[in-house]
């Protein structure tokens, strides 16, 4: 399947399945989390742009507590794959880039940073949107062995490990295990009214 027909098929799928309730920029709808990755590598420039975007996220006191541990070489990827949960190994093994997102639980003066996870989440959001703008796909993975990752990647205890991000190009869903093929469509959202409250929570 060519990249162009693949992309237009994807946009059709987004239009079919995602019906926003307000006039939102398509960027937000076009980002979703496929599991079918192609063999195509991500260029160094594109990878840098995605990480650059992530670190322009806002953070409490501009502490920038996020850290990104990146695997692009086969020997690094093998290590990262070794701590993915079994379900996630089924599909994420093909991704040409895996990124562990961590954040520092402590501020520079040693005080606890209560906002570190919130800030790391914002950075991941920026990363995913920049990836989408570049025609890349990204998929966050919370199902991984954090202790194993911490040991293998030498991550000190004061960093929390949040997710592994699979990054690459959309591939052919027919190459996924059958059970996953049916899930390879953009999902939807709860009604806005069920997550937004006026004045106070009812
Ligand atoms: C923190 C986090 C952890 C996730 N963990 C997994 C995971 O372990 N395996 C998986 O297949 N998807 C995982 N996902 C993907 C979510 O299921 C997906 O983002 C959600 O269904 C919304 O769909 P969308 O990203 O396509 O809009 C994770 C997403 C986030 C943000």
mmCIF file of C-alpha atoms and ligand atoms in Angstrom:
data_model
loop_
_atom_site.group_PDB
_atom_site.id
_atom_site.type_symbol
_atom_site.label_atom_id
_atom_site.label_comp_id
_atom_site.label_asym_id
_atom_site.label_seq_id
_atom_site.Cartn_x
_atom_site.Cartn_y
_atom_site.Cartn_z
ATOM 1 C CA UNK A 1 0.000 0.000 0.000
ATOM 2 C CA UNK A 2 1.493 3.403 -0.933
ATOM 3 C CA UNK A 3 2.026 6.017 1.744
ATOM 4 C CA UNK A 4 -0.385 8.423 0.017
ATOM 5 C CA UNK A 5 -3.315 6.009 -0.310
ATOM 6 C CA UNK A 6 -2.635 4.814 3.199
ATOM 7 C CA UNK A 7 -2.815 8.397 4.495
ATOM 8 C CA UNK A 8 -6.026 9.278 2.688
ATOM 9 C CA UNK A 9 -7.602 6.035 3.884
ATOM 10 C CA UNK A 10 -6.617 6.990 7.398
ATOM 11 C CA UNK A 11 -8.142 10.433 7.102
ATOM 12 C CA UNK A 12 -11.372 8.869 5.798
ATOM 13 C CA UNK A 13 -11.379 6.545 8.807
ATOM 14 C CA UNK A 14 -10.913 9.504 11.138
ATOM 15 C CA UNK A 15 -13.787 11.390 9.489
ATOM 16 C CA UNK A 16 -16.013 8.350 9.731
ATOM 17 C CA UNK A 17 -15.328 7.501 13.346
ATOM 18 C CA UNK A 18 -14.531 10.804 15.032
ATOM 19 C CA UNK A 19 -17.332 13.340 15.166
ATOM 20 C CA UNK A 20 -16.288 16.375 17.207
ATOM 21 C CA UNK A 21 -18.991 18.378 18.988
ATOM 22 C CA UNK A 22 -17.192 21.676 18.333
ATOM 23 C CA UNK A 23 -15.051 23.198 15.619
ATOM 24 C CA UNK A 24 -11.736 21.635 16.573
ATOM 25 C CA UNK A 25 -8.576 21.812 14.430
ATOM 26 C CA UNK A 26 -8.248 18.504 12.521
ATOM 27 C CA UNK A 27 -4.789 17.966 14.018
ATOM 28 C CA UNK A 28 -6.427 16.794 17.241
ATOM 29 C CA UNK A 29 -8.678 14.288 15.499
ATOM 30 C CA UNK A 30 -6.037 12.992 13.102
ATOM 31 C CA UNK A 31 -3.741 11.890 15.892
ATOM 32 C CA UNK A 32 -4.644 8.423 17.020
ATOM 33 C CA UNK A 33 -2.808 5.338 18.183
ATOM 34 C CA UNK A 34 -2.467 2.688 15.495
ATOM 35 C CA UNK A 35 -0.608 -0.556 16.158
ATOM 36 C CA UNK A 36 0.429 -1.445 12.606
ATOM 37 C CA UNK A 37 3.914 -0.093 11.947
ATOM 38 C CA UNK A 38 5.727 -0.215 8.624
ATOM 39 C CA UNK A 39 9.423 -0.973 8.181
ATOM 40 C CA UNK A 40 10.163 2.638 7.253
ATOM 41 C CA UNK A 41 12.771 4.286 9.473
ATOM 42 C CA UNK A 42 12.280 7.713 11.070
ATOM 43 C CA UNK A 43 14.888 10.263 9.969
ATOM 44 C CA UNK A 44 17.125 11.827 12.588
ATOM 45 C CA UNK A 45 15.664 15.256 11.751
ATOM 46 C CA UNK A 46 12.068 14.121 12.229
ATOM 47 C CA UNK A 47 12.901 12.384 15.481
ATOM 48 C CA UNK A 48 14.613 15.511 16.730
ATOM 49 C CA UNK A 49 11.616 17.660 15.744
ATOM 50 C CA UNK A 50 9.259 15.403 17.670
ATOM 51 C CA UNK A 51 11.442 15.565 20.789
ATOM 52 C CA UNK A 52 11.934 19.308 20.336
ATOM 53 C CA UNK A 53 8.153 19.827 20.295
ATOM 54 C CA UNK A 54 7.761 17.695 23.413
ATOM 55 C CA UNK A 55 10.158 19.826 25.422
ATOM 56 C CA UNK A 56 8.290 23.045 24.558
ATOM 57 C CA UNK A 57 5.429 21.849 26.733
ATOM 58 C CA UNK A 58 4.611 24.026 29.748
ATOM 59 C CA UNK A 59 5.704 22.810 33.164
ATOM 60 C CA UNK A 60 5.363 23.887 36.761
ATOM 61 C CA UNK A 61 8.080 26.535 37.485
ATOM 62 C CA UNK A 62 9.449 25.651 34.019
ATOM 63 C CA UNK A 63 11.217 22.769 35.747
ATOM 64 C CA UNK A 64 10.888 20.599 32.603
ATOM 65 C CA UNK A 65 10.883 17.369 34.630
ATOM 66 C CA UNK A 66 10.387 15.139 31.553
ATOM 67 C CA UNK A 67 13.157 12.890 30.270
ATOM 68 C CA UNK A 68 13.129 10.884 27.034
ATOM 69 C CA UNK A 69 15.261 7.766 26.662
ATOM 70 C CA UNK A 70 15.377 6.912 22.993
ATOM 71 C CA UNK A 71 16.096 3.655 21.160
ATOM 72 C CA UNK A 72 16.678 3.666 17.407
ATOM 73 C CA UNK A 73 19.522 1.180 16.947
ATOM 74 C CA UNK A 74 18.682 -2.525 16.802
ATOM 75 C CA UNK A 75 20.689 -3.379 19.922
ATOM 76 C CA UNK A 76 18.904 -0.613 21.884
ATOM 77 C CA UNK A 77 15.493 -1.596 20.502
ATOM 78 C CA UNK A 78 16.059 -5.175 21.595
ATOM 79 C CA UNK A 79 16.623 -4.000 25.164
ATOM 80 C CA UNK A 80 13.473 -1.830 25.127
ATOM 81 C CA UNK A 81 11.354 -4.622 23.644
ATOM 82 C CA UNK A 82 12.492 -6.922 26.439
ATOM 83 C CA UNK A 83 10.531 -4.932 29.046
ATOM 84 C CA UNK A 84 7.286 -4.514 27.078
ATOM 85 C CA UNK A 85 4.283 -6.505 28.291
ATOM 86 C CA UNK A 86 3.439 -9.592 26.219
ATOM 87 C CA UNK A 87 0.394 -8.000 24.561
ATOM 88 C CA UNK A 88 2.387 -4.936 23.554
ATOM 89 C CA UNK A 89 5.271 -7.054 22.222
ATOM 90 C CA UNK A 90 2.799 -8.459 19.684
ATOM 91 C CA UNK A 91 2.648 -5.163 17.812
ATOM 92 C CA UNK A 92 5.250 -2.699 19.120
ATOM 93 C CA UNK A 93 8.185 -4.893 18.121
ATOM 94 C CA UNK A 94 8.007 -3.482 14.607
ATOM 95 C CA UNK A 95 8.245 0.180 15.640
ATOM 96 C CA UNK A 96 11.561 1.691 14.467
ATOM 97 C CA UNK A 97 11.735 4.051 17.471
ATOM 98 C CA UNK A 98 10.848 3.383 21.108
ATOM 99 C CA UNK A 99 11.012 6.192 23.648
ATOM 100 C CA UNK A 100 10.704 5.826 27.409
ATOM 101 C CA UNK A 101 9.073 8.887 28.974
ATOM 102 C CA UNK A 102 10.137 9.502 32.550
ATOM 103 C CA UNK A 103 9.981 12.484 34.855
ATOM 104 C CA UNK A 104 11.933 13.767 37.810
ATOM 105 C CA UNK A 105 9.872 13.590 41.004
ATOM 106 C CA UNK A 106 12.145 16.160 42.650
ATOM 107 C CA UNK A 107 12.752 19.812 41.940
ATOM 108 C CA UNK A 108 16.318 21.095 41.685
ATOM 109 C CA UNK A 109 16.327 22.048 45.390
ATOM 110 C CA UNK A 110 15.267 18.513 46.343
ATOM 111 C CA UNK A 111 11.628 19.352 47.128
ATOM 112 C CA UNK A 112 8.986 16.982 45.750
ATOM 113 C CA UNK A 113 7.548 18.211 42.457
ATOM 114 C CA UNK A 114 3.835 17.452 42.670
ATOM 115 C CA UNK A 115 3.388 18.428 39.024
ATOM 116 C CA UNK A 116 5.998 16.154 37.420
ATOM 117 C CA UNK A 117 3.520 13.636 36.031
ATOM 118 C CA UNK A 118 1.126 16.323 34.794
ATOM 119 C CA UNK A 119 4.021 18.019 33.002
ATOM 120 C CA UNK A 120 5.319 14.780 31.467
ATOM 121 C CA UNK A 121 1.807 14.096 30.185
ATOM 122 C CA UNK A 122 1.734 17.488 28.496
ATOM 123 C CA UNK A 123 5.117 16.753 26.868
ATOM 124 C CA UNK A 124 3.885 13.410 25.550
ATOM 125 C CA UNK A 125 0.837 15.188 24.098
ATOM 126 C CA UNK A 126 3.061 17.667 22.267
ATOM 127 C CA UNK A 127 5.256 14.833 21.025
ATOM 128 C CA UNK A 128 2.272 12.943 19.646
ATOM 129 C CA UNK A 129 0.832 15.986 17.880
ATOM 130 C CA UNK A 130 4.167 16.926 16.289
ATOM 131 C CA UNK A 131 4.583 13.323 15.169
ATOM 132 C CA UNK A 132 1.132 13.399 13.573
ATOM 133 C CA UNK A 133 1.942 16.675 11.787
ATOM 134 C CA UNK A 134 5.000 14.975 10.308
ATOM 135 C CA UNK A 135 2.962 12.029 9.045
ATOM 136 C CA UNK A 136 4.280 9.757 11.778
ATOM 137 C CA UNK A 137 2.234 7.596 14.105
ATOM 138 C CA UNK A 138 2.810 7.315 17.835
ATOM 139 C CA UNK A 139 1.352 4.960 20.413
ATOM 140 C CA UNK A 140 1.874 5.235 24.177
ATOM 141 C CA UNK A 141 2.413 2.005 26.084
ATOM 142 C CA UNK A 142 1.778 1.820 29.813
ATOM 143 C CA UNK A 143 2.010 -1.966 29.831
ATOM 144 C CA UNK A 144 5.685 -2.541 30.499
ATOM 145 C CA UNK A 145 7.873 -3.773 33.329
ATOM 146 C CA UNK A 146 9.010 -0.560 34.998
ATOM 147 C CA UNK A 147 11.496 -2.189 37.354
ATOM 148 C CA UNK A 148 13.172 -4.068 34.525
ATOM 149 C CA UNK A 149 13.292 -0.883 32.429
ATOM 150 C CA UNK A 150 14.751 1.081 35.344
ATOM 151 C CA UNK A 151 17.520 -1.455 35.791
ATOM 152 C CA UNK A 152 18.344 -1.950 32.134
ATOM 153 C CA UNK A 153 18.342 1.794 31.371
ATOM 154 C CA UNK A 154 20.091 2.938 34.594
ATOM 155 C CA UNK A 155 17.215 5.202 35.642
ATOM 156 C CA UNK A 156 17.687 6.631 39.174
ATOM 157 C CA UNK A 157 14.912 6.100 41.735
ATOM 158 C CA UNK A 158 13.787 9.742 41.791
ATOM 159 C CA UNK A 159 12.507 9.418 38.219
ATOM 160 C CA UNK A 160 9.094 7.916 37.559
ATOM 161 C CA UNK A 161 8.729 5.833 34.401
ATOM 162 C CA UNK A 162 5.437 6.647 32.707
ATOM 163 C CA UNK A 163 5.245 5.088 29.267
ATOM 164 C CA UNK A 164 7.097 3.709 26.297
ATOM 165 C CA UNK A 165 6.203 5.524 23.085
ATOM 166 C CA UNK A 166 6.270 3.562 19.844
ATOM 167 C CA UNK A 167 7.002 5.924 16.955
ATOM 168 C CA UNK A 168 7.166 5.269 13.225
ATOM 169 C CA UNK A 169 5.058 5.109 10.091
ATOM 170 C CA UNK A 170 1.678 3.522 9.602
ATOM 171 C CA UNK A 171 1.898 0.018 8.195
ATOM 172 C CA UNK A 172 -0.484 -2.550 6.786
ATOM 173 C CA UNK A 173 -3.020 -3.662 9.380
ATOM 174 C CA UNK A 174 -3.241 -7.077 7.709
ATOM 175 C CA UNK A 175 0.217 -7.798 9.084
ATOM 176 C CA UNK A 176 -1.063 -7.503 12.653
ATOM 177 C CA UNK A 177 -2.258 -10.560 14.584
ATOM 178 C CA UNK A 178 -5.912 -11.102 13.623
ATOM 179 C CA UNK A 179 -7.353 -10.050 16.982
ATOM 180 C CA UNK A 180 -5.680 -6.661 16.654
ATOM 181 C CA UNK A 181 -6.778 -5.958 13.091
ATOM 182 C CA UNK A 182 -10.363 -5.183 14.131
ATOM 183 C CA UNK A 183 -9.080 -2.632 16.658
ATOM 184 C CA UNK A 184 -7.066 -0.748 14.048
ATOM 185 C CA UNK A 185 -9.544 2.115 13.678
ATOM 186 C CA UNK A 186 -9.624 5.571 15.276
ATOM 187 C CA UNK A 187 -11.746 5.407 18.419
ATOM 188 C CA UNK A 188 -14.170 8.004 19.713
ATOM 189 C CA UNK A 189 -14.729 9.972 22.894
ATOM 190 C CA UNK A 190 -17.336 10.321 25.636
ATOM 191 C CA UNK A 191 -19.744 13.217 25.183
ATOM 192 C CA UNK A 192 -18.077 16.465 26.237
ATOM 193 C CA UNK A 193 -20.928 17.036 28.696
ATOM 194 C CA UNK A 194 -19.869 13.963 30.675
ATOM 195 C CA UNK A 195 -16.374 15.344 31.376
ATOM 196 C CA UNK A 196 -17.032 19.092 31.651
ATOM 197 C CA UNK A 197 -18.840 20.639 34.618
ATOM 198 C CA UNK A 198 -20.187 24.115 34.922
ATOM 199 C CA UNK A 199 -19.352 25.802 38.209
ATOM 200 C CA UNK A 200 -19.134 22.626 40.274
ATOM 201 C CA UNK A 201 -19.297 18.868 39.945
ATOM 202 C CA UNK A 202 -22.923 17.750 39.996
HETATM 203 C C1 LIG B 1 -0.438 6.449 29.370
HETATM 204 C C2 LIG B 1 -0.980 5.565 28.287
HETATM 205 C C3 LIG B 1 -0.774 4.187 28.356
HETATM 206 C C4 LIG B 1 -1.236 3.366 27.322
HETATM 207 N N1 LIG B 1 -0.942 2.014 27.369
HETATM 208 C C5 LIG B 1 -1.241 1.248 26.295
HETATM 209 C C6 LIG B 1 -0.793 -0.100 26.250
HETATM 210 O O1 LIG B 1 -0.123 -0.610 27.156
HETATM 211 N N2 LIG B 1 -1.117 -0.836 25.150
HETATM 212 C C7 LIG B 1 -1.843 -0.323 24.114
HETATM 213 O O2 LIG B 1 -2.068 -1.048 23.143
HETATM 214 N N3 LIG B 1 -2.279 0.962 24.133
HETATM 215 C C8 LIG B 1 -1.987 1.757 25.184
HETATM 216 N N4 LIG B 1 -2.378 3.076 25.208
HETATM 217 C C9 LIG B 1 -3.158 3.645 24.091
HETATM 218 C C10 LIG B 1 -4.575 4.001 24.515
HETATM 219 O O3 LIG B 1 -5.340 2.827 24.604
HETATM 220 C C11 LIG B 1 -5.166 5.008 23.509
HETATM 221 O O4 LIG B 1 -4.417 6.207 23.557
HETATM 222 C C12 LIG B 1 -6.630 5.326 23.829
HETATM 223 O O5 LIG B 1 -7.438 4.199 23.552
HETATM 224 C C13 LIG B 1 -7.144 6.488 23.023
HETATM 225 O O6 LIG B 1 -7.020 6.209 21.652
HETATM 226 P P1 LIG B 1 -6.223 7.142 20.646
HETATM 227 O O7 LIG B 1 -4.845 7.362 21.207
HETATM 228 O O8 LIG B 1 -6.190 6.366 19.351
HETATM 229 O O9 LIG B 1 -6.976 8.426 20.530
HETATM 230 C C14 LIG B 1 -1.950 3.922 26.227
HETATM 231 C C15 LIG B 1 -2.158 5.309 26.184
HETATM 232 C C16 LIG B 1 -1.684 6.123 27.185
HETATM 233 C C17 LIG B 1 -1.883 7.619 27.067
#
